[in-house]
Coordinates of C-alpha atoms in Angstrom, one line a residue:
M1 CA 0.1 -0.2 0.0
V2 CA 1.4 3.7 -0.3
E3 CA -0.8 6.9 0.7
F4 CA 0.3 10.5 0.4
V5 CA 1.2 12.2 3.5
T6 CA 1.2 15.6 1.7
L7 CA -2.4 16.6 0.6
L8 CA -2.1 19.2 -1.7
L9 CA -5.4 21.2 -1.2
G10 CA -4.2 25.0 -2.3
L11 CA -3.0 26.3 -5.8
V12 CA 0.5 24.8 -6.6
V13 CA 3.5 26.3 -8.7
G14 CA 7.1 25.5 -9.0
P15 CA 9.1 23.2 -6.7
T16 CA 6.9 21.4 -3.9
F17 CA 7.4 19.1 -1.0
V18 CA 5.9 15.8 -1.4
E19 CA 5.9 13.2 1.4
V20 CA 4.2 9.5 0.6
A21 CA 4.2 6.5 3.3
P22 CA 4.6 3.2 1.4
S23 CA 4.2 -0.4 3.3
P24 CA 5.5 -3.8 2.4
P25 CA 5.8 -5.3 0.1
A26 CA 6.9 -1.8 -1.7
V27 CA 10.6 -1.2 -1.4
A28 CA 10.5 2.1 -3.9
V29 CA 8.0 4.6 -4.9
E30 CA 7.6 6.3 -8.0
L31 CA 5.9 9.7 -8.7
R32 CA 4.5 10.6 -11.7
L33 CA 3.2 14.0 -12.9
D34 CA 0.6 13.8 -15.5
G35 CA 1.6 10.3 -16.3
T36 CA 5.2 11.3 -16.3
P37 CA 7.7 9.8 -13.9
V38 CA 9.5 12.6 -12.1
A39 CA 11.0 11.4 -8.8
T40 CA 12.1 7.9 -7.9
I41 CA 12.1 7.3 -3.8
R42 CA 14.0 4.1 -2.7
R43 CA 14.7 4.7 1.1
P44 CA 13.2 6.9 3.9
P45 CA 12.4 9.7 4.4
W46 CA 9.8 9.2 1.7
T47 CA 10.3 12.6 0.2
A48 CA 10.9 14.4 -3.0
D49 CA 10.7 18.0 -4.4
I50 CA 8.4 18.0 -7.5
D51 CA 8.3 20.8 -9.7
F52 CA 5.0 21.5 -10.7
G53 CA 5.7 24.3 -13.0
D54 CA 5.3 28.2 -13.6
E55 CA 1.9 28.1 -14.9
L56 CA -1.4 26.9 -12.8
A57 CA -3.0 24.4 -14.2
P58 CA -4.8 21.5 -13.2
R59 CA -2.4 18.3 -12.8
R60 CA -2.6 14.7 -11.5
L61 CA 0.4 13.4 -9.4
E62 CA 0.4 9.6 -8.8
A63 CA 2.6 7.4 -6.4
V64 CA 3.3 3.8 -7.8
A65 CA 4.6 1.4 -5.0
I66 CA 6.9 -1.1 -6.6
D67 CA 8.4 -4.3 -4.8
D68 CA 11.8 -5.6 -5.0
A69 CA 10.8 -7.7 -8.5
G70 CA 10.2 -4.2 -9.8
R71 CA 6.4 -5.0 -10.1
E72 CA 3.7 -2.5 -9.2
V73 CA 2.0 -3.2 -6.1
A74 CA -0.5 -0.3 -5.3
R75 CA -1.0 3.2 -6.7
V76 CA -2.6 6.2 -5.4
A77 CA -3.5 9.5 -7.0
Q78 CA -4.3 13.3 -6.2
V79 CA -5.7 16.1 -8.3
V80 CA -3.9 19.3 -7.9
N81 CA -5.4 22.7 -8.7
Y82 CA -8.6 21.5 -9.5
A83 CA -12.1 21.2 -7.9
R84 CA -10.5 19.4 -4.5
S85 CA -12.5 19.7 -1.6
S86 CA -11.1 22.4 0.9
Y87 CA -10.8 19.6 3.7
E88 CA -9.1 16.2 3.2
A89 CA -7.8 13.4 5.1
A90 CA -6.0 10.3 4.8
L91 CA -5.4 7.0 7.2
I92 CA -1.8 5.9 7.1
L93 CA -0.8 2.5 8.8
D94 CA 2.9 1.6 10.1
P95 CA 4.5 -1.4 8.5
A96 CA 4.4 -3.7 11.5
S97 CA 3.7 -7.1 10.9
P98 CA -0.1 -8.3 10.4
G99 CA -1.9 -9.7 13.3
K100 CA -0.3 -7.2 15.8
A101 CA -1.2 -4.2 17.5
R102 CA -0.3 -1.3 14.7
R103 CA 0.2 2.4 15.4
G104 CA -0.9 4.6 12.5
R105 CA -1.6 8.4 11.7
L106 CA -4.4 10.4 10.7
V107 CA -3.3 13.5 8.4
W108 CA -5.4 16.2 7.3
R109 CA -5.3 19.3 5.4
A110 CA -7.2 22.5 5.0
V111 CA -7.2 25.5 2.6
L112 CA -7.0 28.0 5.5
D113 CA -4.7 25.4 7.7
L114 CA -7.5 25.0 10.2
D115 CA -7.0 22.2 12.7
P116 CA -10.5 20.0 13.2
E117 CA -12.5 20.7 16.4
T118 CA -13.3 17.1 16.7
I119 CA -12.0 14.0 15.6
E120 CA -13.7 10.4 15.7
L121 CA -11.9 7.2 14.8
R122 CA -13.8 3.7 14.6
F123 CA -12.5 0.3 14.1
D124 CA -15.1 -2.3 13.1
N125 CA -17.5 0.5 14.1
A126 CA -16.2 0.6 17.7
P127 CA -14.9 3.7 18.8
L128 CA -11.0 3.6 18.8
A129 CA -8.7 6.3 20.7
V130 CA -6.9 9.1 18.8
D131 CA -4.7 11.9 20.2
P132 CA -4.9 15.6 18.8
G133 CA -2.1 15.3 16.6
G134 CA -3.9 12.3 14.8
T135 CA -1.6 9.1 16.3
F136 CA -4.0 6.1 17.0
E137 CA -3.1 2.3 17.7
L138 CA -5.2 -0.4 16.2
P139 CA -6.6 -3.3 18.9
A140 CA -5.3 -6.7 18.1
H141 CA -7.2 -8.6 15.3
D142 CA -7.5 -11.7 13.0
P143 CA -5.6 -10.4 9.6
Q144 CA -7.7 -13.1 7.6
N145 CA -10.9 -11.1 8.0
V146 CA -11.9 -7.6 6.6
H147 CA -11.9 -4.7 9.2
A148 CA -12.8 -1.3 8.5
L149 CA -11.3 1.5 9.8
E150 CA -13.3 4.8 9.4
A151 CA -12.3 8.7 10.6
T152 CA -14.6 11.7 10.8
L153 CA -13.1 15.2 11.3
T154 CA -15.2 18.2 12.2
F155 CA -13.9 21.8 11.0
P156 CA -14.6 25.0 12.8
D157 CA -17.1 25.9 9.9
G158 CA -19.1 22.9 10.5
S159 CA -17.2 21.3 7.4
L160 CA -16.4 17.4 7.3
A161 CA -13.4 15.4 6.1
R162 CA -13.5 11.6 5.9
A163 CA -11.1 8.7 5.7
D164 CA -12.0 5.2 5.2
L165 CA -9.3 2.4 5.2
A166 CA -10.1 -1.2 4.6
L167 CA -7.3 -3.9 5.7
G168 CA -7.0 -7.5 6.1
G169 CA -7.9 -10.3 4.2
V170 CA -7.6 -9.5 0.1
H171 CA -8.1 -5.4 1.0
G172 CA -5.8 -2.7 2.1
E173 CA -6.8 0.1 -0.7
R174 CA -8.3 3.2 0.4
V175 CA -11.5 2.9 -1.7
T176 CA -13.1 6.4 -3.0
S177 CA -15.8 7.4 -5.1
A178 CA -15.0 10.3 -7.5
L179 CA -17.3 12.4 -9.9
T180 CA -16.6 15.0 -12.2
A181 CA -19.0 17.8 -13.7
V182 CA -18.2 19.0 -16.9
P183 CA -19.9 22.4 -18.0
I184 CA -21.3 22.8 -21.6
S185 CA -23.3 25.4 -23.1
S186 CA -26.9 25.7 -23.5
S187 CA -30.1 27.9 -24.1
P188 CA -30.9 29.8 -21.4
N189 CA -32.8 28.3 -18.7
Q190 CA -32.8 25.2 -20.8
P191 CA -30.5 22.6 -19.8
W192 CA -29.8 19.8 -21.8
P193 CA -31.1 16.1 -20.5
V194 CA -29.1 13.7 -20.0
E195 CA -30.2 11.5 -23.0
A196 CA -29.2 14.4 -25.5
V197 CA -25.4 14.5 -24.4
S198 CA -24.8 11.0 -24.2
S199 CA -22.5 10.8 -27.0
W200 CA -21.2 14.3 -27.3
L201 CA -18.1 13.8 -24.6
E202 CA -15.1 12.0 -25.7
A203 CA -11.5 11.4 -24.1
A204 CA -8.8 14.4 -25.4
R205 CA -6.0 12.0 -26.0
E206 CA -6.3 8.8 -28.0
G207 CA -5.9 5.1 -26.4
T208 CA -8.4 6.5 -23.2
S209 CA -11.9 6.7 -22.5
I210 CA -14.8 8.3 -20.5
P211 CA -17.9 7.0 -19.5
Q212 CA -21.3 7.8 -20.8
P213 CA -22.8 10.7 -18.8
F214 CA -25.1 9.2 -16.1
A215 CA -26.9 12.8 -15.1
T216 CA -27.1 16.5 -16.2
S217 CA -27.6 19.3 -13.7
A218 CA -28.5 23.1 -13.8
E219 CA -28.6 24.3 -10.5
P220 CA -28.7 28.1 -9.5
G221 CA -25.2 29.5 -10.5
V222 CA -22.6 31.3 -8.6
V223 CA -20.4 34.8 -9.1
F224 CA -17.6 34.8 -7.3
M225 CA -16.1 38.3 -7.0
V226 CA -13.0 40.0 -6.2
K227 CA -13.1 43.8 -5.7
D228 CA -10.1 46.1 -5.5
P229 CA -10.6 48.3 -2.4
A230 CA -8.8 51.1 -4.7
S231 CA -12.1 51.0 -6.7
R232 CA -14.5 52.6 -3.9
A233 CA -14.6 56.0 -5.4
D234 CA -15.0 54.9 -9.1
L235 CA -17.8 52.6 -8.0
R236 CA -19.5 55.5 -5.9
Q237 CA -19.7 57.5 -9.1
V238 CA -21.5 54.5 -11.2
Q239 CA -23.6 54.3 -8.1
N240 CA -24.6 58.1 -8.4
A241 CA -25.3 57.6 -11.9
L242 CA -27.6 54.5 -11.8
L243 CA -29.3 56.2 -9.1
R244 CA -30.0 59.3 -11.0
W245 CA -30.8 57.7 -14.4
G246 CA -32.4 54.5 -13.2
N247 CA -30.9 52.3 -15.8
G248 CA -29.5 49.7 -13.5
R249 CA -32.4 47.4 -13.4
P250 CA -31.4 43.9 -15.1
Q251 CA -32.8 43.1 -18.5
H252 CA -33.2 39.7 -17.7
S253 CA -34.6 39.5 -14.4
G254 CA -36.2 36.4 -15.2
L255 CA -32.9 34.4 -15.1
L256 CA -31.6 36.0 -11.8
T257 CA -31.0 32.7 -9.8
Y258 CA -27.8 32.8 -8.7
S259 CA -25.7 33.9 -5.6
V260 CA -22.6 36.1 -4.9
H261 CA -19.5 35.3 -3.1
A262 CA -16.8 38.0 -2.4
A263 CA -12.8 37.2 -2.0
S264 CA -10.5 39.8 -0.3
P265 CA -7.3 40.4 -2.1
R266 CA -5.5 40.8 1.0
P267 CA -2.5 38.6 2.0
L268 CA -2.9 34.7 1.6
R269 CA -1.0 31.7 0.9
L270 CA -1.0 29.5 -2.2
G271 CA -0.2 25.7 -1.8
N272 CA 3.5 26.1 -1.4
S273 CA 4.2 29.8 -0.7
K274 CA 6.7 31.0 1.7
Q275 CA 5.1 34.5 1.9
D276 CA 3.9 36.0 5.2
G277 CA 0.3 35.6 6.0
T278 CA -2.2 32.9 5.5
T279 CA -5.4 34.1 5.0
F280 CA -8.0 33.7 2.6
E281 CA -11.0 35.9 3.5
L282 CA -14.3 35.1 1.6
W283 CA -17.9 36.0 2.0
N284 CA -21.1 34.9 1.1
L285 CA -23.0 37.9 -0.2
G286 CA -26.1 36.0 -0.8
K287 CA -28.9 35.8 -3.8
V288 CA -29.1 38.6 -6.4
H289 CA -32.4 40.4 -6.1
P290 CA -34.6 40.3 -9.4
E291 CA -35.0 44.0 -9.1
Q292 CA -31.5 44.9 -8.2
G293 CA -29.4 42.7 -10.1
L294 CA -25.8 41.8 -9.7
W295 CA -24.5 45.6 -9.4
A296 CA -26.2 45.9 -6.4
H297 CA -23.8 43.8 -4.9
I298 CA -21.0 45.1 -6.6
L299 CA -21.7 48.6 -5.5
G300 CA -22.9 47.6 -1.8
F301 CA -19.9 45.3 -1.1
Q302 CA -17.3 47.2 0.9
M303 CA -13.9 45.5 1.8
P304 CA -14.0 45.3 5.7
Q305 CA -11.5 48.3 7.4
H306 CA -10.1 46.1 10.2
P307 CA -10.8 42.3 9.2
K308 CA -10.7 40.0 11.9
A309 CA -7.9 37.1 11.4
V310 CA -9.3 33.8 10.1
P311 CA -8.7 30.9 12.4
G312 CA -5.1 29.2 11.3
S313 CA -3.9 32.5 9.5
A314 CA -0.3 33.5 10.7
E315 CA -1.2 37.3 11.3
R316 CA -3.5 39.9 10.1
P317 CA -3.6 41.1 6.9
K318 CA -1.7 44.2 6.2
R319 CA -2.1 47.0 4.5
G320 CA -0.7 48.2 1.2
K321 CA 0.2 44.3 0.7
K322 CA -2.4 43.1 -1.8
Q323 CA -2.4 39.9 -3.5
M324 CA -5.0 40.5 -6.3
W325 CA -3.9 38.1 -8.9
D326 CA -3.4 35.0 -6.3
S327 CA -6.9 35.8 -4.8
L328 CA -8.4 35.6 -8.3
A329 CA -6.8 32.4 -9.1
L330 CA -8.1 31.0 -5.4
A331 CA -11.7 32.4 -6.1
G332 CA -11.6 30.7 -9.5
A333 CA -10.8 27.4 -7.9
Q334 CA -13.5 27.9 -5.5
A335 CA -15.9 28.7 -8.3
A336 CA -14.8 25.5 -9.7
R337 CA -15.2 23.3 -6.7
T338 CA -18.8 24.4 -6.5
N339 CA -19.7 22.2 -9.5
R340 CA -22.2 24.6 -10.3
P341 CA -22.8 27.1 -13.3
R342 CA -20.1 29.8 -12.5
A343 CA -18.4 32.8 -13.7
L344 CA -15.8 35.0 -11.6
V345 CA -16.0 39.1 -11.5
L346 CA -13.0 41.1 -11.2
I347 CA -13.8 45.0 -10.3
L348 CA -10.3 46.8 -11.2
S349 CA -9.7 50.4 -10.5
G350 CA -6.7 50.2 -13.0
P351 CA -3.3 48.3 -13.0
P352 CA -2.1 47.9 -9.3
A353 CA 0.9 50.0 -8.5
T354 CA 1.9 47.3 -6.0
D355 CA 1.0 43.5 -5.7
R356 CA 2.9 40.8 -4.0
S357 CA 0.9 37.8 -5.9
Q358 CA 2.9 34.8 -7.2
M359 CA 0.7 35.0 -10.2
T360 CA -0.1 37.4 -12.9
L361 CA -3.0 38.7 -14.2
A362 CA -2.7 36.8 -17.9
G363 CA -1.6 33.6 -16.0
T364 CA -4.6 33.6 -13.6
A365 CA -6.7 34.2 -16.9
R366 CA -5.3 31.3 -18.5
Y367 CA -5.6 29.0 -15.2
L368 CA -9.3 30.2 -15.0
E369 CA -9.7 29.1 -18.8
R370 CA -8.3 26.0 -18.0
I371 CA -10.7 25.0 -15.2
R372 CA -13.6 26.4 -17.3
V373 CA -14.6 29.4 -15.2
P374 CA -15.7 32.4 -17.4
F375 CA -13.8 35.6 -16.4
Y376 CA -15.4 39.1 -16.3
L377 CA -13.3 42.1 -15.9
W378 CA -14.8 45.8 -15.0
V379 CA -12.5 49.0 -15.3
P380 CA -13.7 52.7 -14.5
D381 CA -13.5 54.0 -18.0
R382 CA -11.8 53.0 -21.4
K383 CA -8.4 54.9 -20.5
T384 CA -8.1 52.5 -17.9
R385 CA -9.0 49.7 -20.1
G386 CA -6.4 51.2 -22.8
R387 CA -3.7 50.8 -19.9
L388 CA -4.4 47.5 -18.7
E389 CA -3.0 44.7 -20.5
A390 CA -6.2 42.7 -20.3
P391 CA -5.8 39.1 -21.2
P392 CA -7.7 38.0 -24.4
T393 CA -9.7 35.4 -22.3
A394 CA -11.3 37.8 -20.2
R395 CA -14.4 39.8 -21.0
V396 CA -13.9 43.4 -20.4
Y397 CA -16.5 46.1 -19.5
A398 CA -15.6 50.0 -18.9
G399 CA -17.8 52.6 -17.0
L400 CA -21.4 52.8 -16.3
R401 CA -22.6 51.3 -19.5
G402 CA -20.0 48.6 -19.3
M403 CA -21.4 47.7 -15.6
V404 CA -25.2 47.3 -16.9
E405 CA -23.9 45.3 -19.8
M406 CA -21.8 42.9 -17.7
Q407 CA -24.4 42.2 -15.4
D408 CA -26.7 41.2 -18.1
D409 CA -24.1 39.4 -19.7
V410 CA -23.0 37.2 -16.6
T411 CA -27.0 36.6 -16.1
I412 CA -27.3 35.2 -19.3
E413 CA -23.9 33.0 -18.9
L414 CA -25.0 31.4 -15.9
A415 CA -28.4 30.5 -17.2
S416 CA -26.9 28.9 -20.3
Q417 CA -24.6 26.4 -18.5
T418 CA -25.4 22.5 -18.3
M419 CA -23.4 20.6 -16.0
V420 CA -23.0 16.7 -17.6
W421 CA -21.9 14.2 -14.7
L422 CA -19.6 11.5 -15.3
E423 CA -18.5 8.9 -13.1
G424 CA -14.5 8.9 -12.1
E425 CA -12.2 11.7 -11.8
F426 CA -11.0 13.9 -15.0
L427 CA -9.1 16.9 -15.3
P428 CA -10.5 19.6 -17.5
Q429 CA -8.0 19.0 -20.3
E430 CA -9.0 15.2 -20.5
V431 CA -12.5 16.0 -21.6
T432 CA -13.2 16.9 -25.1
L433 CA -16.3 17.4 -27.1
S434 CA -16.9 14.6 -30.0
A435 CA -18.1 15.0 -33.3
M436 CA -21.5 14.0 -32.4
A437 CA -22.0 17.1 -30.2
P438 CA -24.0 20.4 -32.3
E439 CA -21.8 23.0 -33.9
H440 CA -23.4 25.7 -31.3
V441 CA -22.4 23.5 -28.4
E442 CA -19.2 24.5 -26.6
L443 CA -17.2 23.5 -23.4
V444 CA -17.6 26.2 -21.2
R445 CA -14.5 28.8 -20.7

């Protein structure tokens, strides 16, 4: 058996420390990134530095356990930079002889580096003691029979992480069930039935295959919004103009069935960042009102002057140290994780004078396209638009007219996404449209 000790839940670029935990008969572990071998570990400590490149992209990291005859005996994989849970856990047993009491570890990872409030561990449905650090010891058991080890972790915000392990008999691998939602275009408020899309998707690479879709859905959509604090004065002018002229009312109010979240561009940390601060602040602004539209959230949402430290953060956010593009990438990852119709809106006063992001606007925009999150960018006027090197993948709007147009375009976008569900875990680049799909149907991006 082999397990990842390092669970990569944040956004990962560049060289990244990875630890695995093999057990007999494994004598070596080969790490593969998107199918390509990148490291082989033959002795403790079972660690390696893996280079995920300079560009944010969905990746698959595999650990392949190999015995002394060079045969594969176990394999485990994790998807990085795409649609992972905010909280994950794994159970790892030490390589002690079967049939004896064995020590083990429960490891977990949360995007905000939160520790769980409670840990419940059960062996064959009976409570098992576990210390706050995750260490436990199994009771004596018959290795010829199958036994179940189950862990449930509860985090401060009420989220749960679960890990299951079957051991004994012919078992030993952790079994998980994965699903993938692929967003495709459809007519507003007319999602495709599963029968219609049954032959529209195929594997992007020859020699591989994907299963037929088993369901489609079109739940109310979600907008994630990142707002530059420097844009307050510009938005106040837009607000006054909308109130004076009364043209902020949405044209497509019958399609307004989505909610809005807002992310702060304050100091945060990517998955392998060494920068100070671990905060990623996110607010749920609620549903869009049919009479008010998206612009009411944009104009009404204000960055808190003195935000409270998020549990698990290293320090309070510091003034003047924005990480606009990193926040944008993280908000996009959160939007993709919802598996709902989605869009991302950036409200920008102009090119930031100072920004401590690891990412660039262009690099973040390319990442959003890769994970199929439509990107909408608003600036105060055409002059600002001309000074900003806006990426070609962004829909760019300017001024009062642009605010009204953007809200209508976002509304239509969210009403025109159908989520096609596949059994299994697939990266966005691994699924494409087949020749059977109608010409007017596209993968959302």
